[in-house]
PDB file of C-alpha atoms in Angstrom:
ATOM      1  CA  MET A   1      -0.401 -50.525   5.650  1.00  0.00           C
ATOM      2  CA  ILE A   2      -3.328 -47.632   5.343  1.00  0.00           C
ATOM      3  CA  LYS A   3      -0.844 -45.150   7.284  1.00  0.00           C
ATOM      4  CA  LYS A   4       2.176 -46.381   4.929  1.00  0.00           C
ATOM      5  CA  ILE A   5      -0.175 -45.753   2.153  1.00  0.00           C
ATOM      6  CA  SER A   6      -1.070 -42.191   3.470  1.00  0.00           C
ATOM      7  CA  ALA A   7       1.980 -41.297   4.402  1.00  0.00           C
ATOM      8  CA  ALA A   8       4.090 -42.281   0.730  1.00  0.00           C
ATOM      9  CA  LEU A   9       0.683 -39.940  -0.737  1.00  0.00           C
ATOM     10  CA  VAL A  10       1.583 -36.843   1.576  1.00  0.00           C
ATOM     11  CA  SER A  11       5.147 -37.453   0.244  1.00  0.00           C
ATOM     12  CA  LEU A  12       4.615 -37.644  -2.834  1.00  0.00           C
ATOM     13  CA  ALA A  13       2.662 -34.642  -2.632  1.00  0.00           C
ATOM     14  CA  MET A  14       5.101 -32.779  -1.127  1.00  0.00           C
ATOM     15  CA  LEU A  15       8.044 -33.510  -2.826  1.00  0.00           C
ATOM     16  CA  VAL A  16       5.882 -32.480  -6.418  1.00  0.00           C
ATOM     17  CA  SER A  17       4.913 -29.395  -4.716  1.00  0.00           C
ATOM     18  CA  LEU A  18       8.158 -28.283  -3.589  1.00  0.00           C
ATOM     19  CA  SER A  19      10.049 -29.080  -7.051  1.00  0.00           C
ATOM     20  CA  ALA A  20       8.192 -26.405  -8.471  1.00  0.00           C
ATOM     21  CA  CYS A  21       9.845 -24.467  -5.850  1.00  0.00           C
ATOM     22  CA  ALA A  22      13.529 -25.431  -7.864  1.00  0.00           C
ATOM     23  CA  PRO A  23      15.205 -22.998  -9.971  1.00  0.00           C
ATOM     24  CA  ALA A  24      15.410 -23.644 -13.666  1.00  0.00           C
ATOM     25  CA  GLY A  25      19.064 -22.900 -14.105  1.00  0.00           C
ATOM     26  CA  PRO A  26      21.099 -19.955 -14.865  1.00  0.00           C
ATOM     27  CA  ALA A  27      18.546 -16.954 -16.897  1.00  0.00           C
ATOM     28  CA  ALA A  28      19.968 -15.701 -19.738  1.00  0.00           C
ATOM     29  CA  PRO A  29      20.725 -12.391 -20.422  1.00  0.00           C
ATOM     30  CA  VAL A  30      17.341 -10.375 -21.464  1.00  0.00           C
ATOM     31  CA  GLU A  31      17.400  -9.296 -25.994  1.00  0.00           C
ATOM     32  CA  ILE A  32      15.894  -5.845 -26.129  1.00  0.00           C
ATOM     33  CA  ARG A  33      15.664  -4.554 -29.548  1.00  0.00           C
ATOM     34  CA  LYS A  34      13.891  -1.103 -30.893  1.00  0.00           C
ATOM     35  CA  GLY A  35      11.327  -0.926 -33.288  1.00  0.00           C
ATOM     36  CA  VAL A  36       8.239   0.766 -34.298  1.00  0.00           C
ATOM     37  CA  ILE A  37       4.497  -0.847 -34.446  1.00  0.00           C
ATOM     38  CA  GLU A  38       2.861  -1.199 -37.304  1.00  0.00           C
ATOM     39  CA  GLN A  39      -0.448  -2.769 -36.769  1.00  0.00           C
ATOM     40  CA  ILE A  40      -2.355  -3.970 -33.283  1.00  0.00           C
ATOM     41  CA  THR A  41      -4.994  -7.204 -33.867  1.00  0.00           C
ATOM     42  CA  ASP A  42      -7.372  -7.975 -30.681  1.00  0.00           C
ATOM     43  CA  THR A  43      -7.660 -11.417 -29.142  1.00  0.00           C
ATOM     44  CA  THR A  44      -7.784 -13.796 -26.533  1.00  0.00           C
ATOM     45  CA  VAL A  45      -5.387 -16.193 -25.233  1.00  0.00           C
ATOM     46  CA  LYS A  46      -5.302 -18.821 -22.743  1.00  0.00           C
ATOM     47  CA  SER A  47      -4.690 -18.090 -19.104  1.00  0.00           C
ATOM     48  CA  ASN A  48      -1.661 -20.151 -16.916  1.00  0.00           C
ATOM     49  CA  HIS A  49      -4.186 -21.345 -14.336  1.00  0.00           C
ATOM     50  CA  ASP A  50      -3.971 -24.717 -15.859  1.00  0.00           C
ATOM     51  CA  THR A  51      -1.594 -26.619 -13.710  1.00  0.00           C
ATOM     52  CA  GLY A  52      -3.316 -28.901 -12.218  1.00  0.00           C
ATOM     53  CA  VAL A  53      -3.642 -27.475  -8.730  1.00  0.00           C
ATOM     54  CA  GLY A  54      -7.023 -27.859  -8.287  1.00  0.00           C
ATOM     55  CA  ALA A  55      -6.980 -31.435  -8.754  1.00  0.00           C
ATOM     56  CA  VAL A  56      -3.700 -32.275  -6.314  1.00  0.00           C
ATOM     57  CA  LEU A  57      -5.155 -30.288  -4.229  1.00  0.00           C
ATOM     58  CA  GLY A  58      -8.585 -31.699  -4.597  1.00  0.00           C
ATOM     59  CA  GLY A  59      -7.509 -35.345  -4.149  1.00  0.00           C
ATOM     60  CA  LEU A  60      -5.594 -34.257  -1.090  1.00  0.00           C
ATOM     61  CA  GLY A  61      -8.827 -33.200   0.463  1.00  0.00           C
ATOM     62  CA  GLY A  62     -10.884 -36.049  -0.465  1.00  0.00           C
ATOM     63  CA  LEU A  63      -8.122 -38.559   0.887  1.00  0.00           C
ATOM     64  CA  GLY A  64      -8.060 -36.840   4.126  1.00  0.00           C
ATOM     65  CA  VAL A  65     -12.089 -36.827   4.286  1.00  0.00           C
ATOM     66  CA  GLY A  66     -12.542 -40.469   3.355  1.00  0.00           C
ATOM     67  CA  ALA A  67      -9.921 -41.267   5.846  1.00  0.00           C
ATOM     68  CA  LEU A  68     -12.345 -39.928   8.433  1.00  0.00           C
ATOM     69  CA  ILE A  69     -14.950 -42.794   7.387  1.00  0.00           C
ATOM     70  CA  GLY A  70     -14.857 -46.321   8.377  1.00  0.00           C
ATOM     71  CA  ALA A  71     -12.662 -48.393   9.531  1.00  0.00           C
ATOM     72  CA  GLY A  72     -10.292 -50.925   8.026  1.00  0.00           C
ATOM     73  CA  THR A  73     -11.011 -52.199   4.635  1.00  0.00           C
ATOM     74  CA  GLY A  74     -13.834 -49.424   5.194  1.00  0.00           C
ATOM     75  CA  LYS A  75     -11.129 -46.339   5.325  1.00  0.00           C
ATOM     76  CA  ALA A  76      -9.019 -47.550   2.776  1.00  0.00           C
ATOM     77  CA  VAL A  77     -12.305 -47.779   0.045  1.00  0.00           C
ATOM     78  CA  ALA A  78     -13.466 -44.452   1.634  1.00  0.00           C
ATOM     79  CA  MET A  79      -9.507 -43.095   1.333  1.00  0.00           C
ATOM     80  CA  THR A  80      -9.579 -44.212  -2.340  1.00  0.00           C
ATOM     81  CA  ILE A  81     -13.040 -43.088  -3.617  1.00  0.00           C
ATOM     82  CA  GLY A  82     -11.942 -39.720  -1.790  1.00  0.00           C
ATOM     83  CA  ALA A  83      -9.165 -38.728  -3.578  1.00  0.00           C
ATOM     84  CA  ILE A  84     -10.516 -39.995  -6.851  1.00  0.00           C
ATOM     85  CA  GLY A  85     -13.137 -37.715  -6.589  1.00  0.00           C
ATOM     86  CA  GLY A  86     -11.789 -34.451  -5.260  1.00  0.00           C
ATOM     87  CA  ALA A  87      -9.296 -35.096  -7.567  1.00  0.00           C
ATOM     88  CA  VAL A  88     -11.655 -34.566 -10.127  1.00  0.00           C
ATOM     89  CA  GLY A  89     -13.812 -32.051  -8.254  1.00  0.00           C
ATOM     90  CA  GLY A  90     -10.611 -30.246  -8.340  1.00  0.00           C
ATOM     91  CA  ASP A  91      -9.789 -30.725 -11.580  1.00  0.00           C
ATOM     92  CA  LEU A  92     -13.554 -29.393 -12.718  1.00  0.00           C
ATOM     93  CA  ILE A  93     -13.449 -26.344 -10.466  1.00  0.00           C
ATOM     94  CA  GLU A  94     -10.553 -24.810 -11.443  1.00  0.00           C
ATOM     95  CA  ARG A  95     -11.613 -25.624 -15.458  1.00  0.00           C
ATOM     96  CA  HIS A  96     -14.104 -23.378 -14.747  1.00  0.00           C
ATOM     97  CA  TYR A  97     -12.415 -20.563 -13.738  1.00  0.00           C
ATOM     98  CA  ASP A  98      -9.575 -20.984 -16.567  1.00  0.00           C
ATOM     99  CA  LYS A  99     -11.285 -18.349 -18.513  1.00  0.00           C
ATOM    100  CA  PRO A 100      -9.565 -16.759 -21.380  1.00  0.00           C
ATOM    101  CA  VAL A 101      -7.812 -13.672 -20.978  1.00  0.00           C
ATOM    102  CA  ALA A 102      -8.179 -10.677 -23.221  1.00  0.00           C
ATOM    103  CA  ALA A 103      -4.838  -9.885 -25.736  1.00  0.00           C
ATOM    104  CA  GLN A 104      -3.228  -8.015 -28.314  1.00  0.00           C
ATOM    105  CA  GLN A 105      -1.184  -9.330 -31.284  1.00  0.00           C
ATOM    106  CA  ILE A 106       1.524  -6.640 -31.870  1.00  0.00           C
ATOM    107  CA  PHE A 107       3.321  -6.487 -35.343  1.00  0.00           C
ATOM    108  CA  VAL A 108       6.332  -4.338 -34.687  1.00  0.00           C
ATOM    109  CA  ARG A 109       9.051  -3.395 -37.218  1.00  0.00           C
ATOM    110  CA  THR A 110      12.662  -3.467 -35.988  1.00  0.00           C
ATOM    111  CA  SER A 111      15.316  -0.834 -36.537  1.00  0.00           C
ATOM    112  CA  ASN A 112      16.743  -3.169 -39.211  1.00  0.00           C
ATOM    113  CA  GLY A 113      13.399  -3.712 -40.914  1.00  0.00           C
ATOM    114  CA  VAL A 114      12.615  -7.139 -39.351  1.00  0.00           C
ATOM    115  CA  LEU A 115       8.937  -7.768 -38.800  1.00  0.00           C
ATOM    116  CA  VAL A 116       8.137  -9.504 -35.574  1.00  0.00           C
ATOM    117  CA  SER A 117       4.586 -10.502 -34.331  1.00  0.00           C
ATOM    118  CA  ILE A 118       3.798 -10.505 -30.682  1.00  0.00           C
ATOM    119  CA  THR A 119       1.288 -11.885 -28.565  1.00  0.00           C
ATOM    120  CA  GLN A 120       0.687 -10.548 -24.937  1.00  0.00           C
ATOM    121  CA  PRO A 121      -2.097  -9.382 -22.687  1.00  0.00           C
ATOM    122  CA  THR A 122      -3.270  -5.581 -23.392  1.00  0.00           C
ATOM    123  CA  SER A 123      -1.794  -2.837 -22.991  1.00  0.00           C
ATOM    124  CA  PRO A 124      -1.763   0.763 -23.640  1.00  0.00           C
ATOM    125  CA  LEU A 125       0.176   0.860 -27.031  1.00  0.00           C
ATOM    126  CA  ARG A 126      -0.872   2.359 -30.479  1.00  0.00           C
ATOM    127  CA  VAL A 127       0.408   2.192 -34.306  1.00  0.00           C
ATOM    128  CA  GLY A 128       3.117   4.144 -34.796  1.00  0.00           C
ATOM    129  CA  GLN A 129       4.377   4.171 -31.323  1.00  0.00           C
ATOM    130  CA  ARG A 130       8.370   3.369 -30.954  1.00  0.00           C
ATOM    131  CA  VAL A 131       8.226   0.258 -28.610  1.00  0.00           C
ATOM    132  CA  TYR A 132      11.165  -1.821 -27.085  1.00  0.00           C
ATOM    133  CA  ILE A 133      11.183  -5.280 -27.675  1.00  0.00           C
ATOM    134  CA  GLU A 134      12.182  -7.355 -24.609  1.00  0.00           C
ATOM    135  CA  GLY A 135      13.139 -10.909 -25.018  1.00  0.00           C
ATOM    136  CA  SER A 136      12.662 -13.617 -27.143  1.00  0.00           C
ATOM    137  CA  GLY A 137      10.393 -16.436 -28.611  1.00  0.00           C
ATOM    138  CA  THR A 138       7.278 -16.703 -26.198  1.00  0.00           C
ATOM    139  CA  GLU A 139       8.601 -14.521 -23.329  1.00  0.00           C
ATOM    140  CA  ALA A 140       8.700 -11.817 -25.773  1.00  0.00           C
ATOM    141  CA  ARG A 141       7.163  -8.197 -24.619  1.00  0.00           C
ATOM    142  CA  VAL A 142       6.394  -5.374 -25.961  1.00  0.00           C
ATOM    143  CA  VAL A 143       7.124  -1.928 -23.487  1.00  0.00           C
ATOM    144  CA  PRO A 144       6.735   1.656 -25.040  1.00  0.00           C
ATOM    145  CA  GLN A 145      10.244   3.340 -24.886  1.00  0.00           C
TER     146      GLN A 145
END
């Protein structure tokens, strides 16, 4: 029974980790616009480390350690407590290292007169500089010409 549960949990973990490798679909063409920087404001953005990997790895580690303890029902209890404790601990560790990242909010006046605001990690840009805006939406980035 315990072996079946362990095998199911390991299979589920492998399925979840491998599904992250699947391609998202065909890539859309990158939109590029020209413009001039009008204003730059320093800010911070949340890092992208809050992925849940800490909880998954902690849970699997706790499950493995729990499997080494006891026999029979005691082993099942130890595995369950280890998995839960490891998941909570892994999540706390991941959150501890998830610090805000320095960024800039950049206002660019495009060649057709539209004012665009883009927030991205800090880069050596200055007001009045001619730039390209690559991409659109949350994936847009300002790069020098």
